[in-house]
Amino acid sequence: MIKSSSLFVAVVIFFLAATSVASASQPSVYRVTDYGARADPKTDSTSALSDAWRKACSDPRPSVVYVPHGRFHVRNLGFEGPCRSKDILVRIDGTLVAPSDYSVIGNAKNWILFHDVDGVRISGGILDGQGTGLWSCKLDGRKDCPTGAMNLHIANSKNVEIDGLTSINSQKFHIAVTGCQNVNLRDITVAALGTSPNTDGIHIEKSTLVSVLNSTISTGDDCISMGPGARNVWIERVACGPGHGISIGSLGWKFQEPGVQNVTVKRVHFTLHRDD
């Protein structure tokens, strides 16, 4: 009887321990719809996404910020770190849509910004910058056009993964990586008209250990551009075009600035850009 009791206690302890470990390994999930986001054109979901991010960022456990299917309209978004956890997934199954009035975000540098984060993964979804109105303004030669906002900017961050993301119709650059270390982009799709001005697909500057893999970029400017301080960049299996190719440019604006070093480009397919 004593042995049976001891065995029962041991089984219970093992079960409780296993349950505790399994529970501890489950990430916290913060659904933006729980914070007021709605997939309709009349709802501004900016605050809902910001609130979900703040909850995830303050959680010491692995966390997920989840955007479900649907079109969610948002203004400028800033996802600020540092966060307590170095394991945060931003999972987008729907589409984030910028304001159709380009002046709302056009004077900001960024539409969506991740700043000072470590260990963040952005997966899936579509970013629709609705930049066609601003392109027309610039192509018409008007002097009152705002500079435009980038769809996605990763700044002063490290250990960032971006996969399965689609960026369309950005007002300016689609994706920018600046002041970062160890940023990996894969299975990225960028799409904008071949006549869209200054819509670089991916811009890398003052960053090291950046890779772009298995991606398709069609835009009106550089598919991938590298500015001062881009180091240890790996580009492989990328389809580029229409666009201006892969460029190392915008250098020499300052008398002293960091150079570009150790850039590898492999198995890239270029489609010629035609203006006719």
Short mmCIF file of C-alpha atoms in Angstrom, two decimals:
data_model
loop_
_atom_site.label_atom_id
_atom_site.label_comp_id
_atom_site.label_asym_id
_atom_site.label_seq_id
_atom_site.Cartn_x
_atom_site.Cartn_y
_atom_site.Cartn_z
CA MET A 1 0.00 0.00 0.00
CA ILE A 2 2.84 2.37 0.85
CA LYS A 3 4.50 1.69 -2.49
CA SER A 4 1.22 2.30 -4.33
CA SER A 5 0.70 5.58 -2.50
CA SER A 6 4.24 6.68 -3.27
CA LEU A 7 3.77 5.81 -6.92
CA PHE A 8 0.51 7.77 -7.05
CA VAL A 9 2.15 10.82 -5.47
CA ALA A 10 5.05 10.58 -7.91
CA VAL A 11 2.67 10.43 -10.87
CA VAL A 12 0.73 13.45 -9.60
CA ILE A 13 3.93 15.43 -9.06
CA PHE A 14 5.14 14.53 -12.56
CA PHE A 15 1.79 15.54 -14.09
CA LEU A 16 1.75 18.86 -12.25
CA ALA A 17 5.35 19.57 -13.24
CA ALA A 18 4.65 18.73 -16.90
CA THR A 19 1.53 20.89 -16.87
CA SER A 20 3.48 23.75 -15.30
CA VAL A 21 6.24 23.53 -17.91
CA ALA A 22 3.72 23.35 -20.77
CA SER A 23 1.83 26.33 -19.37
CA ALA A 24 5.02 28.34 -18.94
CA SER A 25 6.03 27.66 -22.57
CA GLN A 26 2.73 28.91 -24.02
CA PRO A 27 3.03 32.48 -25.31
CA SER A 28 0.69 35.23 -24.24
CA VAL A 29 -1.56 36.24 -27.14
CA TYR A 30 -2.72 39.84 -27.50
CA ARG A 31 -5.42 40.09 -30.17
CA VAL A 32 -5.81 43.61 -31.50
CA THR A 33 -9.57 43.10 -31.76
CA ASP A 34 -9.66 42.72 -27.97
CA TYR A 35 -8.38 46.29 -27.74
CA GLY A 36 -10.91 47.83 -30.11
CA ALA A 37 -9.51 47.16 -33.59
CA ARG A 38 -12.19 46.67 -36.22
CA ALA A 39 -11.83 45.57 -39.84
CA ASP A 40 -13.90 48.36 -41.34
CA PRO A 41 -12.97 51.65 -43.06
CA LYS A 42 -14.68 53.81 -40.42
CA THR A 43 -12.66 52.54 -37.46
CA ASP A 44 -9.22 53.92 -36.65
CA SER A 45 -7.40 50.92 -35.19
CA THR A 46 -4.17 52.78 -34.37
CA SER A 47 -4.70 52.88 -30.61
CA ALA A 48 -5.75 49.23 -30.50
CA LEU A 49 -2.53 48.06 -32.12
CA SER A 50 -0.47 50.34 -29.88
CA ASP A 51 -2.19 49.02 -26.75
CA ALA A 52 -1.69 45.39 -27.79
CA TRP A 53 2.00 46.08 -28.41
CA ARG A 54 2.47 47.76 -25.03
CA LYS A 55 0.94 44.75 -23.30
CA ALA A 56 3.21 42.35 -25.18
CA CYS A 57 6.28 44.51 -24.63
CA SER A 58 5.72 44.65 -20.87
CA ASP A 59 5.16 40.88 -20.60
CA PRO A 60 8.27 38.90 -19.53
CA ARG A 61 6.93 35.77 -21.28
CA PRO A 62 7.01 35.04 -25.02
CA SER A 63 4.17 37.01 -26.60
CA VAL A 64 2.14 37.27 -29.79
CA VAL A 65 0.49 40.42 -31.13
CA TYR A 66 -2.17 39.06 -33.44
CA VAL A 67 -3.87 40.90 -36.33
CA PRO A 68 -6.62 38.68 -37.79
CA HIS A 69 -7.99 38.63 -41.33
CA GLY A 70 -9.51 41.87 -42.56
CA ARG A 71 -8.47 45.40 -43.50
CA PHE A 72 -7.49 47.48 -40.48
CA HIS A 73 -7.03 51.22 -41.01
CA VAL A 74 -4.20 52.79 -39.01
CA ARG A 75 -2.29 56.05 -38.90
CA ASN A 76 1.35 56.32 -37.79
CA LEU A 77 2.34 53.44 -35.53
CA GLY A 78 5.39 53.35 -33.27
CA PHE A 79 6.31 50.02 -31.67
CA GLU A 80 8.87 51.09 -29.09
CA GLY A 81 11.29 48.99 -27.06
CA PRO A 82 13.14 47.84 -25.17
CA CYS A 83 10.76 45.09 -24.12
CA ARG A 84 10.93 42.68 -21.19
CA SER A 85 10.83 39.65 -23.49
CA LYS A 86 13.17 38.92 -26.36
CA ASP A 87 10.60 36.67 -27.99
CA ILE A 88 7.72 38.68 -29.49
CA LEU A 89 5.87 37.63 -32.62
CA VAL A 90 3.79 40.16 -34.54
CA ARG A 91 1.55 37.89 -36.59
CA ILE A 92 -0.48 39.60 -39.31
CA ASP A 93 -3.12 37.57 -41.16
CA GLY A 94 -4.90 40.66 -42.46
CA THR A 95 -3.99 43.97 -44.06
CA LEU A 96 -2.90 47.20 -42.39
CA VAL A 97 -4.11 50.15 -44.46
CA ALA A 98 -2.69 53.68 -44.38
CA PRO A 99 -4.97 56.74 -44.71
CA SER A 100 -6.04 57.45 -48.28
CA ASP A 101 -5.34 61.15 -47.64
CA TYR A 102 -1.56 61.17 -48.07
CA SER A 103 -1.15 64.34 -46.00
CA VAL A 104 -2.15 62.48 -42.81
CA ILE A 105 1.13 60.54 -42.65
CA GLY A 106 3.03 62.13 -45.55
CA ASN A 107 5.06 64.53 -43.40
CA ALA A 108 6.17 61.76 -41.04
CA LYS A 109 9.28 59.77 -41.78
CA ASN A 110 7.58 56.47 -41.06
CA TRP A 111 4.17 54.91 -41.24
CA ILE A 112 5.05 51.85 -39.11
CA LEU A 113 8.17 51.99 -36.94
CA PHE A 114 9.86 49.37 -34.75
CA HIS A 115 12.47 51.12 -32.62
CA ASP A 116 14.95 49.74 -30.08
CA VAL A 117 13.55 46.19 -30.13
CA ASP A 118 15.42 42.91 -29.65
CA GLY A 119 14.09 39.49 -30.62
CA VAL A 120 11.02 40.54 -32.60
CA ARG A 121 9.58 38.57 -35.50
CA ILE A 122 7.11 40.11 -37.96
CA SER A 123 5.29 37.44 -39.92
CA GLY A 124 2.76 37.53 -42.74
CA GLY A 125 0.23 40.10 -43.74
CA ILE A 126 0.01 43.05 -46.10
CA LEU A 127 1.01 46.68 -45.56
CA ASP A 128 -0.90 48.95 -47.93
CA GLY A 129 0.60 52.44 -47.91
CA GLN A 130 -1.98 53.84 -50.36
CA GLY A 131 0.74 56.01 -51.86
CA THR A 132 -0.69 56.54 -55.35
CA GLY A 133 -2.03 60.00 -54.52
CA LEU A 134 1.36 61.21 -53.34
CA TRP A 135 3.08 59.72 -56.37
CA SER A 136 0.76 61.73 -58.61
CA CYS A 137 1.51 64.87 -56.63
CA LYS A 138 5.25 64.39 -57.15
CA LEU A 139 4.96 63.36 -60.80
CA ASP A 140 2.88 66.48 -61.48
CA GLY A 141 5.82 68.55 -60.27
CA ARG A 142 3.92 70.21 -57.45
CA LYS A 143 6.01 71.98 -54.81
CA ASP A 144 3.67 71.34 -51.89
CA CYS A 145 3.98 67.54 -51.86
CA PRO A 146 5.10 66.02 -48.55
CA THR A 147 8.22 63.84 -48.58
CA GLY A 148 6.22 60.72 -47.81
CA ALA A 149 6.35 58.00 -45.18
CA MET A 150 8.05 54.62 -45.36
CA ASN A 151 5.75 51.63 -44.96
CA LEU A 152 7.99 49.85 -42.44
CA HIS A 153 11.11 51.10 -40.65
CA ILE A 154 13.24 48.94 -38.35
CA ALA A 155 15.55 51.27 -36.42
CA ASN A 156 18.22 50.80 -33.75
CA SER A 157 17.22 47.19 -33.23
CA LYS A 158 18.77 43.72 -33.28
CA ASN A 159 17.80 40.10 -33.84
CA VAL A 160 14.76 40.90 -35.97
CA GLU A 161 13.06 38.45 -38.34
CA ILE A 162 10.63 39.53 -41.07
CA ASP A 163 9.03 36.78 -43.14
CA GLY A 164 6.08 36.38 -45.46
CA LEU A 165 5.32 40.10 -45.46
CA THR A 166 3.87 41.95 -48.45
CA SER A 167 4.34 45.71 -48.82
CA ILE A 168 2.37 47.54 -51.49
CA ASN A 169 2.05 51.14 -52.66
CA SER A 170 4.31 52.77 -50.09
CA GLN A 171 4.50 56.56 -50.23
CA LYS A 172 8.30 56.32 -50.06
CA PHE A 173 10.66 53.42 -49.24
CA HIS A 174 8.81 50.19 -48.52
CA ILE A 175 11.11 48.71 -45.88
CA ALA A 176 14.09 50.43 -44.24
CA VAL A 177 16.65 48.91 -41.88
CA THR A 178 18.81 51.52 -40.13
CA GLY A 179 21.14 51.30 -37.15
CA CYS A 180 20.46 47.58 -36.75
CA GLN A 181 22.28 44.32 -36.16
CA ASN A 182 21.22 40.85 -37.31
CA VAL A 183 18.06 41.49 -39.32
CA ASN A 184 16.81 38.71 -41.58
CA LEU A 185 14.17 39.27 -44.28
CA ARG A 186 12.80 36.34 -46.25
CA ASP A 187 9.84 35.62 -48.48
CA ILE A 188 9.16 39.34 -48.82
CA THR A 189 6.97 40.75 -51.60
CA VAL A 190 7.16 44.42 -52.58
CA ALA A 191 4.86 45.85 -55.24
CA ALA A 192 4.45 49.37 -56.62
CA LEU A 193 4.10 50.86 -60.09
CA GLY A 194 7.25 51.11 -62.15
CA THR A 195 6.66 54.87 -62.35
CA SER A 196 6.30 55.39 -58.60
CA PRO A 197 8.99 57.84 -57.39
CA ASN A 198 11.51 57.03 -54.63
CA THR A 199 9.81 53.79 -53.64
CA ASP A 200 12.90 51.69 -52.91
CA GLY A 201 11.94 48.14 -51.97
CA ILE A 202 14.40 47.57 -49.11
CA HIS A 203 16.89 50.19 -47.90
CA ILE A 204 19.78 49.22 -45.60
CA GLU A 205 21.92 51.80 -43.81
CA LYS A 206 24.26 51.86 -40.78
CA SER A 207 23.47 48.19 -40.18
CA THR A 208 25.37 44.91 -40.10
CA LEU A 209 24.43 41.27 -40.62
CA VAL A 210 21.38 41.86 -42.80
CA SER A 211 20.05 39.20 -45.17
CA VAL A 212 17.37 39.35 -47.86
CA LEU A 213 16.30 35.93 -49.14
CA ASN A 214 13.63 34.41 -51.41
CA SER A 215 11.94 37.70 -52.17
CA THR A 216 10.18 39.44 -55.06
CA ILE A 217 10.49 43.20 -55.48
CA SER A 218 8.73 45.26 -58.15
CA THR A 219 8.92 48.99 -57.70
CA GLY A 220 9.70 52.35 -59.27
CA ASP A 221 13.14 52.79 -57.74
CA ASP A 222 15.90 50.55 -56.38
CA CYS A 223 14.83 47.03 -55.48
CA ILE A 224 17.44 47.04 -52.72
CA SER A 225 19.55 50.06 -51.85
CA MET A 226 22.47 50.33 -49.46
CA GLY A 227 23.51 53.59 -47.87
CA PRO A 228 26.42 54.59 -45.62
CA GLY A 229 27.40 52.05 -43.00
CA ALA A 230 25.79 48.99 -44.58
CA ARG A 231 28.06 46.03 -43.72
CA ASN A 232 27.87 42.26 -44.05
CA VAL A 233 24.79 42.19 -46.26
CA TRP A 234 23.69 38.93 -47.92
CA ILE A 235 21.20 39.01 -50.81
CA GLU A 236 20.15 35.73 -52.43
CA ARG A 237 17.30 34.35 -54.56
CA VAL A 238 15.66 37.71 -55.20
CA ALA A 239 13.55 38.62 -58.24
CA CYS A 240 14.00 42.31 -59.00
CA GLY A 241 11.94 44.25 -61.50
CA PRO A 242 10.61 46.47 -62.63
CA GLY A 243 13.00 48.67 -60.73
CA HIS A 244 16.48 50.14 -60.76
CA GLY A 245 18.27 47.02 -59.54
CA ILE A 246 20.45 46.66 -56.46
CA SER A 247 22.40 49.78 -55.72
CA ILE A 248 25.09 51.10 -53.44
CA GLY A 249 24.34 54.76 -53.53
CA SER A 250 23.59 58.00 -51.74
CA LEU A 251 27.20 58.11 -50.60
CA GLY A 252 29.45 61.12 -50.29
CA TRP A 253 26.90 63.60 -48.99
CA LYS A 254 29.15 64.18 -45.98
CA PHE A 255 32.90 64.65 -45.95
CA GLN A 256 33.26 61.83 -43.43
CA GLU A 257 30.78 58.96 -43.39
CA PRO A 258 30.94 55.17 -42.95
CA GLY A 259 31.47 53.14 -46.10
CA VAL A 260 29.70 50.06 -47.43
CA GLN A 261 31.49 46.75 -46.87
CA ASN A 262 31.13 43.03 -47.58
CA VAL A 263 28.00 42.85 -49.71
CA THR A 264 27.19 39.47 -51.31
CA VAL A 265 24.63 39.10 -54.11
CA LYS A 266 23.79 35.61 -55.42
CA ARG A 267 21.16 34.14 -57.74
CA VAL A 268 19.25 37.33 -58.42
CA HIS A 269 16.99 37.75 -61.46
CA PHE A 270 16.68 41.26 -62.88
CA THR A 271 13.87 42.47 -65.13
CA LEU A 272 14.70 45.62 -67.07
CA HIS A 273 12.78 48.73 -66.08
CA ARG A 274 11.08 50.40 -69.02
CA ASP A 275 9.56 53.86 -68.99
CA ASP A 276 7.51 53.47 -72.18
#
